[in-house]
Amino acid sequence: MQHEAIQEITAAGTLEALQAVKTKYVGKSGLVTRELGALGKLPPEERKARGAEINAVRQAIQAALDEREAVLKREALDAKLAGEAIDVTLPGLPLPAGGLHPINRVYEDLVNIYERLGYTVVEGPEVEDEHHNFEALNVPWYHPARDLQDTFWLEEVPASFNGPLEPGAAPAPSVPRLLRTHTSPMQVRYMVDHEPDLKVVVRGKVYRYEATDATHESMFHQLEGLVVGDGISMADLKGTIAEMARGLYGAGAKVRFQPSYYPFVEPGADFAVYWDNPRGESKWLELGGCGMVHPNVFKAVDDLREAQGKPRVYEGKTGFAFGLGPERIAMLKYKIPDIRYFYANDPRVIGQFRGELG
Ligand code: YSA
């Protein structure tokens, strides 16, 4: 029996076939098992010798089974690995590349134009205080923009919120904070920290507590410009805006100024550009506000500087400022019909800008 069993084990070509042989000989009712079961029927004097004999056969069969099983398993594994071999010459799986958000693309365009004109580019705190956002910009306490309905007012936050306190400085008295409603407070902050002459653009997010629609969001972006020196005039302002319009829309772009009111400029204006779109869609596009820096703003800056022990250097200076929303430019440039698409995180919209970094 041992001889036949070993032959069958050697001939088993698969793990299933081997299992069948195992069952046949050493399974619950296998041939060897049955022989062992029959020992009880033998006379006691034969039982011991016969038992040892059958056990030896069983052990030999089991050893052969184990050995064959190991061989078959290794063969099965080798076959599986051969089937799964990696072809290193195949191209890898493509990883989707990111891309610049349309607003950042417009910012890139704008910043390139202004850097070429010699401007410094800065950002600034989004959490502001009333003084920088309104008061120092000559916005009177009764101006509607300061209303609870138009501004996101914050619970009071620690004085260190916008950066570390000077070592050893006493914490400033807590003042009401708000989310800046425009980038103009950075005009004040920049002038407090720098002396004229200066040329600076500010980029960043602003917030307004207002209902959203296709052209209004409660969080959007602005680009703010400020130039201060001696003898700066409205002509410099117009030339600068015209240069920006040509940079954005090509040599044919025209600029229109209309009188407007902003408390921090005098005179103030709104500006729009008209550009020759080859698809015949040319029209005036209102871009933002601008004007000559109001003397009260220079005075407020000098007051803040004086409080910090810095010299008063702004009285008697002249300057212009402007502010615009890049969302408008991006909506037209990329034909995005609703401003809310920019921030809805819908990959069907934003995914269209994937992989293009410019
Ligand atoms: C004016 C004169 C200066 O000397 C300097 C800056 C300014 C701009 C002023 N600080 C301001 O915020 N004016 S604004 O309220 O008219 O906004 C400027 C631009 O931001 C608008 O032309 C528009 O493009 C954009 N904007 C305003 N509210 C918006 C918005 N974009 C999206 N959603 C909103 N809710």
Coordinates of C-alpha atoms and ligand atoms in Angstrom, one line a residue:
M1 CA 0.0 0.0 0.0
Q2 CA 2.9 2.3 0.8
H3 CA 4.4 1.8 -2.6
E4 CA 1.1 2.6 -4.4
A5 CA 0.4 5.6 -2.2
I6 CA 3.9 7.1 -2.9
Q7 CA 3.4 6.6 -6.6
E8 CA 0.1 8.4 -6.6
I9 CA 1.5 11.2 -4.5
T10 CA 4.4 11.7 -6.9
A11 CA 2.0 11.6 -9.8
A12 CA -0.4 14.3 -8.3
G13 CA 0.1 17.4 -10.5
T14 CA -2.1 19.8 -8.5
L15 CA -2.9 20.5 -4.9
E16 CA -6.4 19.3 -5.5
A17 CA -5.2 15.9 -6.8
L18 CA -2.8 15.6 -3.9
Q19 CA -5.7 16.3 -1.5
A20 CA -7.6 13.4 -3.1
V21 CA -4.7 11.0 -2.5
K22 CA -4.5 12.2 1.1
T23 CA -8.2 11.5 1.7
K24 CA -7.8 8.1 0.0
Y25 CA -5.1 6.9 2.4
V26 CA -5.0 8.9 5.6
G27 CA -8.4 10.7 5.5
K28 CA -11.0 9.9 8.2
S29 CA -12.1 6.7 6.4
G30 CA -8.9 6.3 4.3
L31 CA -7.2 3.0 3.7
V32 CA -4.5 3.4 6.4
T33 CA -7.0 4.8 8.9
R34 CA -9.3 1.9 8.4
E35 CA -6.4 -0.6 8.9
L36 CA -5.5 1.2 12.2
G37 CA -9.2 1.0 13.2
A38 CA -9.2 -2.8 12.6
L39 CA -6.3 -3.4 15.0
G40 CA -8.7 -4.0 17.9
K41 CA -10.0 -7.0 16.2
L42 CA -6.6 -8.7 16.1
P43 CA -5.5 -11.0 18.9
P44 CA -3.5 -9.0 21.5
E45 CA -0.2 -10.7 20.7
E46 CA -0.3 -9.6 17.0
R47 CA -1.7 -6.1 17.7
K48 CA 1.6 -4.4 18.8
A49 CA 3.6 -5.5 15.8
R50 CA 0.9 -4.8 13.3
G51 CA 0.2 -1.4 14.9
A52 CA 3.9 -0.4 14.6
E53 CA 3.9 -1.5 10.9
I54 CA 0.8 0.5 9.9
N55 CA 2.0 3.5 11.8
A56 CA 5.3 3.4 9.9
V57 CA 3.4 3.2 6.6
R58 CA 1.2 6.1 7.7
Q59 CA 4.2 8.2 8.6
A60 CA 5.9 7.5 5.3
I61 CA 2.8 8.4 3.4
Q62 CA 2.3 11.6 5.5
A63 CA 6.0 12.6 4.9
A64 CA 5.6 12.1 1.2
L65 CA 2.3 14.1 1.2
D66 CA 4.0 17.0 3.0
E67 CA 7.0 17.0 0.7
R68 CA 4.8 17.0 -2.4
E69 CA 2.5 19.7 -1.0
A70 CA 5.5 22.0 -0.5
V71 CA 6.7 21.4 -4.0
L72 CA 3.2 22.0 -5.6
K73 CA 2.7 25.2 -3.5
R74 CA 6.1 26.6 -4.6
E75 CA 5.3 25.8 -8.2
A76 CA 1.9 27.5 -7.9
L77 CA 3.5 30.6 -6.3
D78 CA 6.2 30.7 -9.0
A79 CA 3.5 30.5 -11.7
K80 CA 1.5 33.3 -10.1
L81 CA 4.6 35.5 -9.8
A82 CA 5.6 34.8 -13.4
G83 CA 2.1 35.9 -14.4
E84 CA 2.3 39.1 -12.4
A85 CA 5.7 40.1 -13.5
I86 CA 6.0 43.9 -13.8
D87 CA 7.0 45.1 -17.2
V88 CA 9.3 47.9 -16.3
T89 CA 9.3 49.2 -19.8
L90 CA 5.6 50.0 -19.7
P91 CA 4.7 53.7 -19.0
G92 CA 3.6 54.4 -15.4
L93 CA 0.1 55.3 -14.4
P94 CA -0.4 59.0 -15.0
L95 CA -0.9 61.1 -11.8
P96 CA -3.3 64.0 -12.4
A97 CA -1.3 67.2 -12.2
G98 CA -2.7 70.1 -10.3
G99 CA -3.0 73.6 -11.8
L100 CA -3.3 77.2 -10.8
H101 CA -6.8 78.3 -9.7
P102 CA -8.2 80.8 -12.2
I103 CA -8.0 83.6 -9.6
N104 CA -4.3 82.9 -9.0
R105 CA -3.7 83.0 -12.8
V106 CA -5.3 86.4 -13.0
Y107 CA -3.2 87.5 -9.9
E108 CA -0.1 86.2 -11.7
D109 CA -0.9 88.4 -14.8
L110 CA -1.6 91.4 -12.6
V111 CA 1.5 91.0 -10.4
N112 CA 3.7 90.5 -13.5
I113 CA 2.4 93.8 -14.9
Y114 CA 3.0 95.7 -11.6
E115 CA 6.4 94.1 -10.9
R116 CA 7.5 95.2 -14.4
L117 CA 6.5 98.7 -13.3
G118 CA 8.6 98.5 -10.2
Y119 CA 6.0 97.8 -7.6
T120 CA 6.6 95.8 -4.4
V121 CA 4.0 93.0 -3.8
V122 CA 2.6 92.4 -0.3
E123 CA -0.2 90.7 1.5
G124 CA -1.7 91.6 4.9
P125 CA -3.9 90.4 7.8
E126 CA -7.4 89.3 6.9
V127 CA -8.5 89.9 10.5
E128 CA -8.4 93.7 10.9
D129 CA -9.4 96.3 13.5
E130 CA -11.9 99.0 12.9
H131 CA -9.3 101.7 12.9
H132 CA -7.3 100.4 10.0
N133 CA -10.3 99.1 8.0
F134 CA -12.4 102.3 8.3
E135 CA -11.3 105.1 10.7
A136 CA -7.8 105.7 9.3
L137 CA -9.2 105.5 5.8
N138 CA -11.5 108.5 6.5
V139 CA -14.6 106.3 6.6
P140 CA -16.9 108.1 9.1
W141 CA -18.6 106.1 11.9
Y142 CA -22.0 106.5 10.2
H143 CA -20.9 105.1 6.8
P144 CA -23.2 102.2 5.8
A145 CA -20.2 99.8 5.1
R146 CA -19.5 99.9 8.9
D147 CA -23.0 98.5 9.5
L148 CA -23.5 95.2 11.2
Q149 CA -25.3 94.1 8.0
D150 CA -22.2 94.6 5.7
T151 CA -19.2 93.6 7.8
F152 CA -18.3 90.3 9.5
W153 CA -17.6 91.3 13.0
L154 CA -15.7 88.9 15.1
E155 CA -15.8 88.0 18.8
E156 CA -12.9 89.7 20.4
V157 CA -9.6 87.8 19.7
P158 CA -6.3 87.9 21.5
A159 CA -4.1 90.9 20.6
S160 CA -1.4 88.5 19.3
F161 CA -3.8 87.1 16.7
N162 CA -2.1 88.9 13.8
G163 CA 1.4 87.9 14.8
P164 CA 3.6 87.6 17.8
L165 CA 3.7 90.4 20.3
E166 CA 7.0 92.3 20.8
P167 CA 9.0 90.4 23.5
G168 CA 8.0 91.9 26.9
A169 CA 5.3 94.1 25.4
A170 CA 2.2 94.5 27.4
P171 CA -0.8 93.0 25.6
A172 CA -2.6 95.8 23.7
P173 CA -6.1 96.5 25.0
S174 CA -8.5 94.2 23.3
V175 CA -10.3 95.9 20.3
P176 CA -13.2 94.8 18.2
R177 CA -12.0 92.8 15.2
L178 CA -13.6 92.3 11.8
L179 CA -12.8 90.5 8.6
R180 CA -11.3 93.1 6.3
T181 CA -13.9 94.4 3.8
H182 CA -11.3 95.6 1.4
T183 CA -7.5 95.5 0.9
S184 CA -7.3 99.3 1.6
P185 CA -6.3 98.9 5.3
M186 CA -3.0 97.6 4.0
Q187 CA -2.4 101.1 2.5
V188 CA -2.3 102.4 6.1
R189 CA -0.2 99.5 7.5
Y190 CA 2.3 99.8 4.7
M191 CA 2.7 103.6 5.1
V192 CA 3.1 103.2 8.9
D193 CA 6.0 100.8 8.3
H194 CA 7.6 102.5 5.2
E195 CA 8.6 106.0 4.3
P196 CA 7.8 107.6 0.9
D197 CA 8.5 107.3 -2.0
L198 CA 6.7 104.0 -2.4
K199 CA 5.0 101.9 -5.0
V200 CA 3.1 98.8 -3.7
V201 CA 0.4 96.4 -4.7
V202 CA -1.5 94.3 -2.1
R203 CA -3.1 91.0 -3.0
G204 CA -5.5 89.0 -0.8
K205 CA -8.9 87.9 0.3
V206 CA -11.6 90.2 1.6
Y207 CA -15.0 89.5 3.1
R208 CA -18.4 91.2 3.0
Y209 CA -21.5 90.2 4.8
E210 CA -23.8 90.4 1.8
A211 CA -26.1 88.1 -0.2
T212 CA -24.4 86.2 -2.9
D213 CA -25.4 86.1 -6.5
A214 CA -23.8 85.4 -9.9
T215 CA -21.4 88.4 -9.5
H216 CA -21.2 88.8 -5.7
E217 CA -19.5 86.5 -3.2
S218 CA -19.1 87.0 0.6
M219 CA -15.4 86.1 0.2
F220 CA -13.6 87.4 -2.8
H221 CA -10.2 88.9 -3.7
Q222 CA -8.8 92.3 -4.4
L223 CA -5.7 93.9 -5.8
E224 CA -4.9 97.2 -4.2
G225 CA -2.3 99.7 -5.6
L226 CA -0.7 102.6 -3.7
V227 CA 1.9 105.1 -5.0
V228 CA 3.2 108.0 -2.8
G229 CA 5.8 110.6 -3.5
D230 CA 6.1 114.2 -4.5
G231 CA 4.0 115.7 -7.3
I232 CA 2.1 112.5 -8.1
S233 CA -1.0 113.4 -10.1
M234 CA -4.2 112.0 -11.6
A235 CA -2.3 111.7 -14.9
D236 CA 0.0 109.2 -13.3
L237 CA -3.0 107.2 -12.0
K238 CA -4.6 107.2 -15.4
G239 CA -1.4 106.1 -17.1
T240 CA -0.9 103.3 -14.7
I241 CA -4.4 101.9 -15.1
A242 CA -4.1 102.2 -18.9
E243 CA -0.8 100.3 -18.7
M244 CA -2.5 97.6 -16.7
A245 CA -5.4 97.4 -19.2
R246 CA -3.0 97.0 -22.1
G247 CA -1.1 94.3 -20.2
L248 CA -4.4 92.4 -19.6
Y249 CA -6.2 92.9 -22.8
G250 CA -3.6 93.9 -25.4
A251 CA -2.5 97.1 -27.1
G252 CA -6.1 98.0 -28.2
A253 CA -7.5 98.2 -24.6
K254 CA -9.0 101.6 -23.7
V255 CA -9.8 102.9 -20.2
R256 CA -12.7 105.0 -19.0
F257 CA -12.8 106.9 -15.7
Q258 CA -16.1 108.1 -14.1
P259 CA -16.3 110.2 -11.0
S260 CA -17.1 108.2 -7.9
Y261 CA -17.0 108.6 -4.1
Y262 CA -14.6 106.7 -1.8
P263 CA -13.9 108.4 1.5
F264 CA -10.2 107.7 1.3
V265 CA -9.6 109.5 -2.0
E266 CA -10.3 112.9 -3.4
P267 CA -11.0 113.1 -6.2
G268 CA -12.3 109.5 -6.6
A269 CA -13.2 107.6 -9.7
D270 CA -14.4 104.2 -11.0
F271 CA -12.5 102.8 -13.9
A272 CA -13.6 100.4 -16.7
V273 CA -11.7 98.9 -19.6
Y274 CA -12.9 98.4 -23.2
W275 CA -10.9 95.9 -25.2
D276 CA -11.1 94.7 -28.8
N277 CA -12.1 91.1 -28.4
P278 CA -11.7 89.2 -31.7
R279 CA -15.0 87.4 -31.0
G280 CA -16.9 90.7 -31.2
E281 CA -17.8 90.7 -27.5
S282 CA -16.1 94.0 -26.8
K283 CA -17.7 96.0 -24.0
W284 CA -16.9 98.2 -21.1
L285 CA -15.9 96.2 -18.0
E286 CA -16.1 97.9 -14.7
L287 CA -12.9 96.9 -12.9
G288 CA -12.6 98.9 -9.7
G289 CA -12.2 102.2 -7.8
C290 CA -9.4 104.6 -7.6
G291 CA -8.4 108.2 -6.8
M292 CA -5.9 110.6 -5.2
V293 CA -5.1 109.7 -1.6
H294 CA -7.1 111.9 0.8
P295 CA -5.0 114.1 3.1
N296 CA -6.9 112.7 6.1
V297 CA -5.5 109.3 5.3
F298 CA -1.9 110.8 5.3
K299 CA -2.7 112.5 8.6
A300 CA -4.1 109.3 10.2
V301 CA -0.9 107.4 9.0
D302 CA 1.3 110.1 10.6
D303 CA -0.7 109.9 13.8
L304 CA -0.1 106.2 14.0
R305 CA 3.6 106.6 13.2
E306 CA 4.0 109.2 15.8
A307 CA 2.3 106.9 18.4
Q308 CA 5.1 104.4 17.5
G309 CA 7.8 107.0 17.9
K310 CA 8.4 107.3 14.1
P311 CA 8.7 110.7 12.3
R312 CA 5.7 112.2 10.6
V313 CA 6.6 112.0 6.9
Y314 CA 3.3 111.9 4.9
E315 CA 1.8 115.4 5.4
G316 CA 2.3 117.3 2.2
K317 CA 2.9 114.2 0.1
T318 CA 0.8 113.2 -2.9
G319 CA -0.3 109.8 -4.0
F320 CA -2.8 107.7 -5.8
A321 CA -4.5 104.4 -5.0
F322 CA -6.8 101.9 -6.7
G323 CA -8.5 98.6 -5.9
L324 CA -10.1 96.0 -8.1
G325 CA -11.6 92.5 -8.0
P326 CA -9.7 89.8 -10.0
E327 CA -12.9 87.6 -10.0
R328 CA -14.4 89.9 -12.6
I329 CA -11.4 89.6 -14.9
A330 CA -11.3 85.8 -14.5
M331 CA -15.0 85.4 -15.2
L332 CA -14.6 87.1 -18.5
K333 CA -11.3 85.6 -19.4
Y334 CA -12.3 82.0 -18.7
K335 CA -16.0 82.4 -19.6
I336 CA -17.2 81.4 -16.1
P337 CA -20.8 82.6 -15.8
D338 CA -21.2 82.6 -12.0
I339 CA -18.6 83.8 -9.4
R340 CA -19.8 81.1 -7.0
Y341 CA -18.2 78.4 -9.2
F342 CA -14.7 79.6 -8.1
Y343 CA -15.2 78.5 -4.5
A344 CA -17.7 75.6 -4.8
N345 CA -14.9 73.1 -5.1
D346 CA -16.6 71.4 -8.0
P347 CA -14.0 69.5 -9.9
R348 CA -16.0 69.8 -13.2
V349 CA -15.1 73.5 -13.1
I350 CA -11.8 73.7 -11.4
G351 CA -10.6 70.5 -13.1
Q352 CA -10.6 72.3 -16.4
F353 CA -7.5 74.2 -15.3
R354 CA -5.6 71.1 -14.3
G355 CA -2.1 70.7 -15.6
E356 CA -1.9 74.2 -17.1
L357 CA 0.3 76.3 -15.0
G358 CA 0.1 79.6 -16.7
Ligands
YSA1 C1 -11.1 102.6 -4.2 C2 -10.3 103.7 -4.2 C3 -9.0 103.5 -3.8 O1 -8.2 104.6 -3.7 C4 -8.5 102.3 -3.4 C5 -9.3 101.2 -3.5 C6 -10.6 101.3 -3.9 C7 -11.5 100.1 -3.9 C8 -12.3 100.1 -2.6 N1 -11.5 99.7 -1.4 C9 -13.4 99.0 -2.8 O2 -13.4 98.0 -2.1 N2 -14.3 99.3 -3.7 S1 -15.5 98.3 -4.1 O3 -16.4 98.1 -3.0 O4 -16.2 98.9 -5.3 O5 -14.8 97.0 -4.6 C10 -13.8 97.0 -5.5 C11 -14.0 95.8 -6.5 O6 -14.2 94.6 -5.8 C12 -15.3 95.9 -7.3 O7 -15.1 96.7 -8.5 C13 -15.6 94.5 -7.7 O8 -14.8 94.1 -8.8 C14 -15.1 93.8 -6.5 N3 -16.2 93.4 -5.6 C15 -16.9 94.2 -4.7 N4 -17.8 93.5 -4.0 C16 -17.7 92.2 -4.5 C17 -16.7 92.2 -5.5 N5 -16.4 91.0 -6.1 C18 -17.0 89.9 -5.8 N6 -18.0 89.9 -4.8 C19 -18.4 91.0 -4.2 N7 -19.3 90.9 -3.2

